CSV table of C-alpha atoms in Angstrom, one decimal:
chain,number,residue,atom,x,y,z
A,1,UNK,CA,12.0,58.1,-62.4
A,2,UNK,CA,12.6,55.0,-64.3
A,3,UNK,CA,9.1,54.9,-65.6
A,4,UNK,CA,9.3,58.4,-66.5
A,5,UNK,CA,12.2,57.6,-68.8
A,6,UNK,CA,10.4,54.7,-70.4
A,7,UNK,CA,7.2,56.9,-70.9
A,8,UNK,CA,9.4,59.5,-72.5
A,9,UNK,CA,10.4,57.1,-75.1
A,10,UNK,CA,6.8,55.9,-75.6
A,11,UNK,CA,5.8,59.5,-76.0
A,12,UNK,CA,8.4,60.2,-78.4
A,13,UNK,CA,7.5,57.1,-80.4
A,14,UNK,CA,3.8,58.2,-80.6
A,15,UNK,CA,4.7,61.7,-81.7
A,16,UNK,CA,7.1,60.4,-84.4
A,17,UNK,CA,4.5,57.9,-85.7
A,18,UNK,CA,1.8,60.5,-85.8
A,19,UNK,CA,4.1,62.7,-88.0
A,20,UNK,CA,2.6,65.9,-86.6
A,21,UNK,CA,1.9,67.7,-83.6
A,22,UNK,CA,-0.2,66.7,-80.7
A,23,UNK,CA,-1.7,68.1,-77.4
A,24,UNK,CA,-1.2,66.5,-74.1
A,25,UNK,CA,-5.0,65.4,-74.4
A,26,UNK,CA,-4.2,63.6,-77.7
A,27,UNK,CA,-1.3,61.9,-76.3
A,28,UNK,CA,-3.4,60.7,-73.2
A,29,UNK,CA,-6.2,59.5,-75.3
A,30,UNK,CA,-3.8,57.3,-77.3
A,31,UNK,CA,-2.0,55.9,-74.3
A,32,UNK,CA,-5.3,55.3,-72.4
A,33,UNK,CA,-6.3,52.7,-75.0
A,34,UNK,CA,-3.3,50.3,-73.7
A,35,UNK,CA,-3.0,51.6,-70.0
A,36,UNK,CA,-4.4,53.7,-67.4
A,37,UNK,CA,-2.6,56.9,-66.8
A,38,UNK,CA,-3.0,60.3,-65.3
A,39,UNK,CA,-3.3,63.6,-67.3
A,40,UNK,CA,-0.7,65.1,-65.1
A,41,UNK,CA,1.9,62.4,-65.7
A,42,UNK,CA,1.6,62.9,-69.5
A,43,UNK,CA,1.9,66.6,-69.0
A,44,UNK,CA,4.8,66.3,-66.8
A,45,UNK,CA,6.6,64.0,-69.0
A,46,UNK,CA,6.1,66.1,-72.1
A,47,UNK,CA,7.0,69.1,-70.3
A,48,UNK,CA,10.4,67.4,-69.5
A,49,UNK,CA,10.8,66.5,-73.0
A,50,UNK,CA,10.2,70.2,-74.1
A,51,UNK,CA,12.7,71.5,-71.3
A,52,UNK,CA,15.3,68.9,-72.6
A,53,UNK,CA,14.9,70.2,-76.0
A,54,UNK,CA,13.4,67.2,-77.7
A,55,UNK,CA,9.8,68.8,-78.1
A,56,UNK,CA,9.0,72.4,-79.3
A,57,UNK,CA,5.6,73.7,-78.3
A,58,UNK,CA,3.4,76.4,-79.1
A,59,UNK,CA,-0.1,77.6,-77.7
A,60,UNK,CA,-3.0,76.2,-79.1
A,61,UNK,CA,-6.1,77.8,-77.5
A,62,UNK,CA,-5.5,77.3,-74.0
A,63,UNK,CA,-3.4,74.0,-74.4
A,64,UNK,CA,0.0,73.7,-75.3
A,65,UNK,CA,0.6,71.9,-78.9
A,66,UNK,CA,3.8,69.9,-78.9
A,67,UNK,CA,6.0,68.6,-81.9
A,68,UNK,CA,9.2,66.8,-82.2
A,69,UNK,CA,12.3,68.9,-83.1
A,70,UNK,CA,14.1,66.3,-85.2
A,71,UNK,CA,13.3,63.1,-86.8
A,72,UNK,CA,14.4,59.6,-85.0
A,73,UNK,CA,16.8,59.0,-87.8
A,74,UNK,CA,18.3,62.5,-87.3
A,75,UNK,CA,18.8,61.7,-83.6
A,76,UNK,CA,20.3,58.6,-84.5
A,77,UNK,CA,22.7,60.2,-86.7
A,78,UNK,CA,23.7,62.7,-84.1
A,79,UNK,CA,24.2,60.1,-81.7
A,80,UNK,CA,26.5,58.1,-84.0
A,81,UNK,CA,28.6,61.4,-84.8
A,82,UNK,CA,29.2,61.7,-81.2
A,83,UNK,CA,29.9,58.1,-80.6
A,84,UNK,CA,32.5,58.0,-83.5
A,85,UNK,CA,34.2,61.3,-82.1
A,86,UNK,CA,34.6,59.8,-78.7
A,87,UNK,CA,36.3,56.6,-80.6
A,88,UNK,CA,38.8,59.2,-82.2
A,89,UNK,CA,39.6,61.0,-79.1
A,90,UNK,CA,39.7,58.0,-76.7
A,91,UNK,CA,38.2,60.1,-73.9
A,92,UNK,CA,37.1,57.1,-72.1
A,93,UNK,CA,33.4,58.2,-72.4
A,94,UNK,CA,32.5,55.4,-74.4
A,95,UNK,CA,34.6,52.3,-75.0
A,96,UNK,CA,34.7,50.7,-78.6
A,97,UNK,CA,34.9,47.3,-79.8
A,98,UNK,CA,37.1,48.8,-82.6
A,99,UNK,CA,38.3,52.3,-82.9
A,100,UNK,CA,37.3,54.3,-86.0
A,101,UNK,CA,39.6,54.3,-88.8
A,102,UNK,CA,40.1,56.3,-91.9
A,103,UNK,CA,40.1,55.0,-95.4
A,104,UNK,CA,44.0,54.9,-95.9
A,105,UNK,CA,44.1,53.1,-92.5
A,106,UNK,CA,41.8,50.4,-93.8
A,107,UNK,CA,43.8,50.0,-97.1
A,108,UNK,CA,46.9,49.6,-95.2
A,109,UNK,CA,45.3,47.0,-92.9
A,110,UNK,CA,44.0,45.0,-95.9
A,111,UNK,CA,47.0,43.0,-96.3
A,112,UNK,CA,47.2,42.2,-92.3
A,113,UNK,CA,43.7,41.1,-92.3
A,114,UNK,CA,43.4,38.8,-95.4
A,115,UNK,CA,46.9,37.0,-94.1
A,116,UNK,CA,45.5,33.7,-92.9
A,117,UNK,CA,41.9,34.2,-92.0
A,118,UNK,CA,41.5,30.5,-91.5
A,119,UNK,CA,44.6,29.5,-89.6
A,120,UNK,CA,42.8,30.4,-86.2
A,121,UNK,CA,43.3,27.3,-84.2
A,122,UNK,CA,40.2,25.6,-83.2
A,123,UNK,CA,39.2,25.9,-79.8
B,1,UNK,CA,67.0,67.3,-48.8
B,2,UNK,CA,68.6,63.9,-49.7
B,3,UNK,CA,65.3,62.2,-49.7
B,4,UNK,CA,63.9,64.9,-52.2
B,5,UNK,CA,66.7,64.4,-54.6
B,6,UNK,CA,66.4,60.5,-54.4
B,7,UNK,CA,62.8,60.9,-55.1
B,8,UNK,CA,63.3,63.2,-58.0
B,9,UNK,CA,66.1,60.8,-59.3
B,10,UNK,CA,63.6,57.8,-58.9
B,11,UNK,CA,61.0,59.8,-61.1
B,12,UNK,CA,63.5,60.4,-63.7
B,13,UNK,CA,64.7,56.8,-63.7
B,14,UNK,CA,61.1,55.6,-64.1
B,15,UNK,CA,60.2,58.1,-66.7
B,16,UNK,CA,63.3,57.0,-68.7
B,17,UNK,CA,64.5,53.7,-68.0
B,18,UNK,CA,61.2,52.0,-66.8
B,19,UNK,CA,59.6,53.4,-69.9
B,20,UNK,CA,62.5,52.1,-72.2
B,21,UNK,CA,62.4,48.6,-70.6
B,22,UNK,CA,58.6,48.3,-70.7
B,23,UNK,CA,58.4,49.3,-74.3
B,24,UNK,CA,61.0,46.8,-75.2
B,25,UNK,CA,59.3,43.9,-73.4
B,26,UNK,CA,58.0,41.0,-75.3
B,27,UNK,CA,55.7,39.6,-72.8
B,28,UNK,CA,52.8,42.0,-72.4
B,29,UNK,CA,50.6,40.3,-74.8
B,30,UNK,CA,50.8,37.1,-72.9
B,31,UNK,CA,49.3,38.5,-70.0
B,32,UNK,CA,47.8,41.8,-70.8
B,33,UNK,CA,46.1,42.2,-67.4
B,34,UNK,CA,49.3,42.4,-65.6
B,35,UNK,CA,50.8,44.5,-68.4
B,36,UNK,CA,48.1,47.3,-67.7
B,37,UNK,CA,48.9,47.1,-64.2
B,38,UNK,CA,52.7,47.4,-65.1
B,39,UNK,CA,52.2,50.4,-67.3
B,40,UNK,CA,49.9,51.9,-64.6
B,41,UNK,CA,52.7,51.4,-62.0
B,42,UNK,CA,55.2,53.0,-64.0
B,43,UNK,CA,53.2,56.0,-64.9
B,44,UNK,CA,51.7,56.5,-61.7
B,45,UNK,CA,55.0,56.2,-59.9
B,46,UNK,CA,56.5,59.3,-61.6
B,47,UNK,CA,53.7,61.9,-60.2
B,48,UNK,CA,53.7,59.7,-56.8
B,49,UNK,CA,57.5,60.3,-56.5
B,50,UNK,CA,57.4,64.0,-57.5
B,51,UNK,CA,54.4,64.5,-55.2
B,52,UNK,CA,56.2,62.9,-52.2
B,53,UNK,CA,59.4,65.1,-53.0
B,54,UNK,CA,57.1,68.1,-52.7
B,55,UNK,CA,55.8,67.1,-49.5
B,56,UNK,CA,59.5,66.2,-48.1
B,57,UNK,CA,60.6,69.6,-49.2
B,58,UNK,CA,57.6,71.5,-47.7
B,59,UNK,CA,57.7,69.4,-44.4
B,60,UNK,CA,60.3,71.1,-42.4
B,61,UNK,CA,58.5,74.6,-42.9
B,62,UNK,CA,55.1,73.4,-42.0
B,63,UNK,CA,53.0,72.9,-39.2
B,64,UNK,CA,52.6,69.3,-40.3
B,65,UNK,CA,55.9,68.2,-39.2
B,66,UNK,CA,55.0,69.0,-35.6
B,67,UNK,CA,51.7,67.2,-35.9
B,68,UNK,CA,53.6,64.2,-37.5
B,69,UNK,CA,56.1,64.3,-34.7
B,70,UNK,CA,53.3,64.3,-31.9
B,71,UNK,CA,51.5,61.5,-33.7
B,72,UNK,CA,54.5,59.4,-34.2
B,73,UNK,CA,56.1,60.4,-30.7
B,74,UNK,CA,59.0,61.4,-32.5
B,75,UNK,CA,61.2,64.4,-31.9
B,76,UNK,CA,60.1,67.2,-33.9
B,77,UNK,CA,63.4,69.3,-34.3
B,78,UNK,CA,65.1,66.1,-35.0
B,79,UNK,CA,62.6,65.3,-37.7
B,80,UNK,CA,62.8,69.1,-39.2
B,81,UNK,CA,66.7,68.7,-39.1
B,82,UNK,CA,66.7,65.6,-41.2
B,83,UNK,CA,64.4,67.1,-43.8
B,84,UNK,CA,66.2,70.5,-43.9
B,85,UNK,CA,66.9,72.2,-47.0
B,86,UNK,CA,70.5,73.6,-46.9
B,87,UNK,CA,70.7,77.0,-48.7
B,88,UNK,CA,67.5,78.5,-47.4
B,89,UNK,CA,64.0,77.3,-46.7
B,90,UNK,CA,62.3,79.7,-49.3
B,91,UNK,CA,63.9,77.9,-52.2
B,92,UNK,CA,62.9,74.5,-50.7
B,93,UNK,CA,59.3,75.7,-50.1
B,94,UNK,CA,59.1,77.0,-53.7
B,95,UNK,CA,60.5,73.8,-55.3
B,96,UNK,CA,58.2,71.9,-53.2
B,97,UNK,CA,55.1,73.8,-53.9
B,98,UNK,CA,55.9,73.5,-57.7
B,99,UNK,CA,56.2,69.8,-57.5
B,100,UNK,CA,53.3,69.4,-55.5
B,101,UNK,CA,51.4,71.7,-57.8
B,102,UNK,CA,52.2,69.6,-60.7
B,103,UNK,CA,50.7,66.6,-59.1
B,104,UNK,CA,47.5,68.4,-57.9
B,105,UNK,CA,47.1,69.7,-61.6
B,106,UNK,CA,47.0,66.1,-62.7
B,107,UNK,CA,44.3,65.0,-60.2
B,108,UNK,CA,42.4,68.0,-61.1
B,109,UNK,CA,42.6,67.1,-64.9
B,110,UNK,CA,41.4,63.6,-64.1
B,111,UNK,CA,38.7,65.0,-62.1
B,112,UNK,CA,37.6,67.6,-64.8
B,113,UNK,CA,37.8,64.6,-67.4
B,114,UNK,CA,35.6,62.2,-65.4
B,115,UNK,CA,33.0,65.0,-64.8
B,116,UNK,CA,32.7,65.9,-68.5
B,117,UNK,CA,32.5,62.1,-69.4
B,118,UNK,CA,29.6,61.8,-66.9
B,119,UNK,CA,27.9,64.5,-68.5
B,120,UNK,CA,28.3,63.1,-72.1
B,121,UNK,CA,27.3,59.7,-70.8
B,122,UNK,CA,24.2,61.1,-69.4
B,123,UNK,CA,23.3,62.8,-72.7
B,124,UNK,CA,24.0,59.5,-74.6
B,125,UNK,CA,21.9,57.5,-72.3
B,126,UNK,CA,19.0,60.1,-72.8
B,127,UNK,CA,19.4,59.8,-76.5
B,128,UNK,CA,19.6,55.9,-76.4
B,129,UNK,CA,16.4,55.9,-74.4
B,130,UNK,CA,14.6,57.7,-77.2
B,131,UNK,CA,16.0,56.1,-80.4
B,132,UNK,CA,17.3,52.8,-79.3
B,133,UNK,CA,15.4,49.5,-78.8
B,134,UNK,CA,16.4,46.5,-76.7
B,135,UNK,CA,17.3,43.5,-78.6
B,136,UNK,CA,15.2,40.7,-77.1
B,137,UNK,CA,17.9,37.9,-77.9
B,138,UNK,CA,21.1,40.0,-77.1
B,139,UNK,CA,21.3,41.8,-73.8
B,140,UNK,CA,22.1,45.2,-75.8
B,141,UNK,CA,20.6,48.3,-77.3
B,142,UNK,CA,20.2,48.6,-81.1
B,143,UNK,CA,20.4,51.8,-83.1
B,144,UNK,CA,19.2,52.2,-86.5
B,145,UNK,CA,22.0,53.5,-88.4
B,146,UNK,CA,24.3,52.5,-91.6
B,147,UNK,CA,27.6,53.0,-89.9
B,148,UNK,CA,29.0,50.0,-88.3
B,149,UNK,CA,29.7,50.4,-84.6
B,150,UNK,CA,29.8,48.3,-81.3
B,151,UNK,CA,30.5,50.1,-78.2
B,152,UNK,CA,29.5,50.4,-74.4
B,153,UNK,CA,28.2,53.2,-72.3
B,154,UNK,CA,29.9,52.8,-69.1
B,155,UNK,CA,28.7,54.0,-65.7
B,156,UNK,CA,25.7,53.0,-63.7
B,157,UNK,CA,23.5,50.6,-65.5
B,158,UNK,CA,26.3,50.4,-68.4
B,159,UNK,CA,24.7,49.3,-71.6
B,160,UNK,CA,26.4,47.6,-74.7
B,161,UNK,CA,25.1,49.2,-78.0
B,162,UNK,CA,25.2,47.9,-81.6
B,163,UNK,CA,24.2,49.7,-84.8
B,164,UNK,CA,21.7,47.8,-87.1
B,165,UNK,CA,24.9,47.8,-89.7
B,166,UNK,CA,27.0,46.1,-87.1
B,167,UNK,CA,24.4,43.4,-86.3
B,168,UNK,CA,23.9,42.9,-90.1
B,169,UNK,CA,27.5,42.4,-90.6
B,170,UNK,CA,28.0,40.1,-87.7
B,171,UNK,CA,26.9,36.3,-87.3
B,172,UNK,CA,25.3,35.1,-84.3
B,173,UNK,CA,28.5,33.7,-82.4
B,174,UNK,CA,30.3,36.9,-83.6
B,175,UNK,CA,27.6,39.1,-81.9
B,176,UNK,CA,28.0,37.3,-78.7
B,177,UNK,CA,31.6,37.5,-78.9
B,178,UNK,CA,31.6,41.2,-79.2
B,179,UNK,CA,28.9,41.3,-76.3
B,180,UNK,CA,31.2,39.3,-74.0
B,181,UNK,CA,34.0,41.9,-75.1
B,182,UNK,CA,32.1,45.0,-74.5
B,183,UNK,CA,30.5,43.5,-71.1
B,184,UNK,CA,34.2,42.8,-70.0
B,185,UNK,CA,35.0,46.4,-70.6
B,186,UNK,CA,32.0,47.4,-68.4
B,187,UNK,CA,32.6,45.0,-65.6
B,188,UNK,CA,36.2,45.9,-65.2
B,189,UNK,CA,35.8,49.4,-65.4
B,190,UNK,CA,38.4,50.1,-68.3
B,191,UNK,CA,36.9,53.5,-69.0
B,192,UNK,CA,38.4,54.7,-65.7
B,193,UNK,CA,41.6,53.0,-66.6
B,194,UNK,CA,41.6,55.0,-69.9
B,195,UNK,CA,40.7,58.3,-68.3
B,196,UNK,CA,43.6,58.1,-65.7
B,197,UNK,CA,46.3,57.3,-68.4
B,198,UNK,CA,44.8,60.2,-70.4
B,199,UNK,CA,44.9,62.5,-67.6
B,200,UNK,CA,48.5,61.6,-66.9
B,201,UNK,CA,49.4,62.2,-70.4
B,202,UNK,CA,47.8,65.5,-70.4
B,203,UNK,CA,49.3,66.6,-67.1
B,204,UNK,CA,52.9,65.5,-68.1
B,205,UNK,CA,52.9,66.2,-71.8
B,206,UNK,CA,56.7,66.3,-72.1
B,207,UNK,CA,57.1,62.7,-70.8
B,208,UNK,CA,57.3,60.1,-73.7
B,209,UNK,CA,56.4,57.7,-70.7
B,210,UNK,CA,52.9,59.0,-70.5
B,211,UNK,CA,52.3,58.9,-74.0
B,212,UNK,CA,53.3,55.4,-74.6
B,213,UNK,CA,51.5,54.2,-71.4
B,214,UNK,CA,48.4,55.7,-72.7
B,215,UNK,CA,48.7,54.0,-76.1
B,216,UNK,CA,49.8,50.7,-74.6
B,217,UNK,CA,47.1,50.6,-71.9
B,218,UNK,CA,44.4,51.3,-74.6
B,219,UNK,CA,45.5,48.4,-76.6
B,220,UNK,CA,46.1,46.1,-73.5
B,221,UNK,CA,42.5,46.6,-72.1
B,222,UNK,CA,41.1,45.6,-75.4
B,223,UNK,CA,43.3,42.3,-75.2
B,224,UNK,CA,42.0,41.6,-71.7
B,225,UNK,CA,38.3,42.1,-73.0
B,226,UNK,CA,39.4,39.8,-75.9
B,227,UNK,CA,40.5,37.2,-73.6
B,228,UNK,CA,37.4,37.4,-71.6
B,229,UNK,CA,35.3,37.1,-75.0
B,230,UNK,CA,37.5,34.1,-76.0
B,231,UNK,CA,36.5,32.2,-72.7
B,232,UNK,CA,32.9,33.0,-73.2
B,233,UNK,CA,32.6,32.4,-76.9
B,234,UNK,CA,35.7,31.0,-78.8
B,235,UNK,CA,38.8,32.3,-80.6
B,236,UNK,CA,37.4,31.9,-84.1
B,237,UNK,CA,34.3,34.1,-83.2
B,238,UNK,CA,36.4,36.8,-81.7
B,239,UNK,CA,38.9,36.9,-84.5
B,240,UNK,CA,36.1,36.9,-87.2
B,241,UNK,CA,34.2,39.8,-85.5
B,242,UNK,CA,37.3,41.8,-85.5
B,243,UNK,CA,38.0,41.2,-89.1
B,244,UNK,CA,34.2,41.7,-90.1
B,245,UNK,CA,33.8,45.0,-88.1
B,246,UNK,CA,37.4,46.4,-89.1
B,247,UNK,CA,36.7,45.8,-92.7
B,248,UNK,CA,33.6,47.9,-92.6
B,249,UNK,CA,34.2,50.4,-89.7
B,250,UNK,CA,34.7,53.7,-91.2
B,251,UNK,CA,34.0,57.3,-90.2
B,252,UNK,CA,30.8,58.4,-91.9
B,253,UNK,CA,31.0,61.7,-93.8
B,254,UNK,CA,30.5,64.2,-91.1
B,255,UNK,CA,33.3,62.9,-88.9
B,256,UNK,CA,36.8,63.3,-90.1
B,257,UNK,CA,39.1,60.7,-88.6
B,258,UNK,CA,42.8,61.4,-88.5
B,259,UNK,CA,44.9,58.7,-90.2
B,260,UNK,CA,47.1,57.1,-87.3
B,261,UNK,CA,49.1,54.2,-87.6
B,262,UNK,CA,48.3,53.5,-83.7
B,263,UNK,CA,44.7,52.1,-84.2
B,264,UNK,CA,45.7,50.0,-87.2
B,265,UNK,CA,48.7,48.3,-85.5
B,266,UNK,CA,46.5,47.7,-82.5
B,267,UNK,CA,44.1,45.8,-84.4
B,268,UNK,CA,46.9,43.7,-86.0
B,269,UNK,CA,48.5,43.0,-82.5
B,270,UNK,CA,45.0,42.0,-81.4
B,271,UNK,CA,44.5,39.6,-84.4
B,272,UNK,CA,47.8,38.1,-84.1
B,273,UNK,CA,47.7,37.0,-80.6
B,274,UNK,CA,44.3,35.3,-81.3
B,275,UNK,CA,45.4,33.7,-84.2
B,276,UNK,CA,48.5,32.6,-83.0
B,277,UNK,CA,48.1,32.5,-79.0
B,278,UNK,CA,51.2,32.5,-77.0
B,279,UNK,CA,51.7,30.7,-73.7
B,280,UNK,CA,50.3,32.8,-70.7
B,281,UNK,CA,52.9,33.5,-68.1
B,282,UNK,CA,53.6,31.2,-65.7
B,283,UNK,CA,52.3,31.5,-62.1
B,284,UNK,CA,55.8,32.1,-60.7
B,285,UNK,CA,56.7,34.8,-63.4
B,286,UNK,CA,53.3,36.3,-62.8
B,287,UNK,CA,53.9,36.7,-58.9
B,288,UNK,CA,57.5,37.9,-59.6
B,289,UNK,CA,56.3,40.7,-61.8
B,290,UNK,CA,53.5,41.5,-59.6
B,291,UNK,CA,55.9,42.0,-56.8
B,292,UNK,CA,57.8,44.5,-59.0
B,293,UNK,CA,54.9,46.3,-59.6
B,294,UNK,CA,54.0,46.6,-55.9
B,295,UNK,CA,57.7,47.7,-55.3
B,296,UNK,CA,57.7,50.4,-57.9
B,297,UNK,CA,54.7,51.9,-56.0
B,298,UNK,CA,56.1,51.5,-52.3
B,299,UNK,CA,59.8,52.5,-53.0
B,300,UNK,CA,58.8,56.2,-53.1
B,301,UNK,CA,57.2,56.1,-49.8
B,302,UNK,CA,60.1,54.2,-48.3
B,303,UNK,CA,62.7,56.8,-49.8
B,304,UNK,CA,60.5,59.6,-48.4
B,305,UNK,CA,60.1,58.2,-44.8
B,306,UNK,CA,63.5,56.7,-44.4
B,307,UNK,CA,64.9,59.9,-42.7
B,308,UNK,CA,62.0,60.0,-40.4
B,309,UNK,CA,62.3,56.6,-39.3
B,310,UNK,CA,66.0,57.3,-38.5
B,311,UNK,CA,64.9,59.8,-35.9
B,312,UNK,CA,62.5,57.5,-34.3
B,313,UNK,CA,65.5,55.3,-33.3
B,314,UNK,CA,67.4,58.3,-31.7
B,315,UNK,CA,66.6,59.0,-28.1
B,316,UNK,CA,68.3,62.2,-27.9
B,317,UNK,CA,66.2,65.2,-28.8
B,318,UNK,CA,67.9,68.5,-29.2
B,319,UNK,CA,65.5,70.6,-27.4
B,320,UNK,CA,64.8,68.5,-24.2
B,321,UNK,CA,62.7,71.3,-22.6
B,322,UNK,CA,59.9,71.2,-25.3
B,323,UNK,CA,60.4,67.6,-26.3
B,324,UNK,CA,57.1,65.8,-26.1
B,325,UNK,CA,59.0,62.3,-26.3
B,326,UNK,CA,60.1,60.7,-23.1
B,327,UNK,CA,62.2,57.5,-23.0
B,328,UNK,CA,59.1,55.3,-22.3
B,329,UNK,CA,57.2,57.1,-25.1
B,330,UNK,CA,59.9,56.3,-27.5
B,331,UNK,CA,60.0,52.6,-26.6
B,332,UNK,CA,56.4,52.4,-27.0
B,333,UNK,CA,56.4,54.1,-30.2
C-alpha cells in the first residue's frame, strides 16, 4: 500500500507536468523510462485516484482518458484552508505551532512582541 | 444514599473550588507538564464522581449488587441496605440513570470527536501525499503556499508540515526549534489531551471549570512542547521562532478568524516564560502536587466504596438462609 501511495503522487505529478489529459498507456510509457512497472499497477492506481476524486476520466475509444480535477496550487490552497480552520476550532485534529490570529489580535500583540526582543538570556 | 450525596458534593467542590484555586495559582508555567495533569485531574474528577454517584444509586436495584456480593464474599442484603435510597427506589434509579447518562454522553462525544478527527487526518495525509514534498534537510513535509503555517498531523506516522512561506520566514535554528516543538506534540500525543478537554467542555457546557481547563491545557501543552524544543535547540531560537511566526501568521482571505484574546495572551505567556525563565518546581513540591493529583482521582472511588467495605467487616447477615458468606469465607475475603 505504501508504494501505491508513492505512485499516486508520482502519477499526479506527471499529469500536472503534462498539463493535459493522459491514458494509462501514456502514463505507463513515461514511467517505464525510469523503472519497470506493470500496466495493471498503473491502471489500478489511476482508478484509485479517480475513485478518490483527484482524477476525472472519459472514454477515449476503448481506453479511459484521465485528467486532473484541480491544479496542485488549488489543492495546496484547499489544504491550508482546512489547516487554518482546524487551528481556529482547536479540534485536536492538527496541532499548530501557533494558533491562527486575526488582524486586530496581531495589532494588539505588537506591543508585547517588540518588548525586549533581545533580553532573551543566553543558554 | 450518603455515598451518592458525598460524591455529588465532591463533584460540586471540584467544579467550583478546585477550578477557582487552580486558575489563581501562579506555579503552572514553572511545571507545565504537572499543570496539564492537574487540570486534567480536576476536570476528569467531576464526571468520575458524578458517574460513581450514578452507579451507587443504581446499585441496590440491580443484579450487579448480588454479583458484587458474591465476588467479594459479602452479604448481599447488607450491601443493598447501605446503598438504599430512602423515599423509594424509583427516584434513586431515575437520578442514578441521569447522572450515569451525563457521563456516558461525555464518553460518546469524545469517541465521536476522535472518529471525526481520524477521518480529517486521513484526508490531510492523502492531500499531503499529493501536494507536499519531503524536505531533505528537515524531517518534515513542505507545502507550497504563501500563508505562514507550521503544524503536525498526529496519528500513525505523524508528520510535521511547514509551508514554504514559513520556511522562508525562519532561519535554520528557528526551523529546528519549530520542528522539535511539533515533534514533542506528536511524541506526547497532545492531540488526545486536547480532544479529551474539548469533549469534556462540550459535555458539561455549564461548568466554567471545563471551559477554563480546555483553554489552560491548550496553552500548557504548548509550553511543554516549548520546553522540549528549548532542550533540543536553545531559548533564543524558540523565542525568535515564536516572534517571527506570530508577526506573519494571519488568516488568508477565505478563512475568517474570530478575534479572541485567548490566542494572543497565550502567545504572550509562552514568550514571557522563555524570555524570563522561572525556576522549575523543586522535586519535593513536584512530588507533593503529584500526590494531590492522584488523591483527587482516588477520593471519589473511596467515597463510593466506603459503605461496602463496612459491610465486609460485619459478620452477621440479615438473611442467614440465603447468605453465601460463612464465617470462614469472611475471614478469607
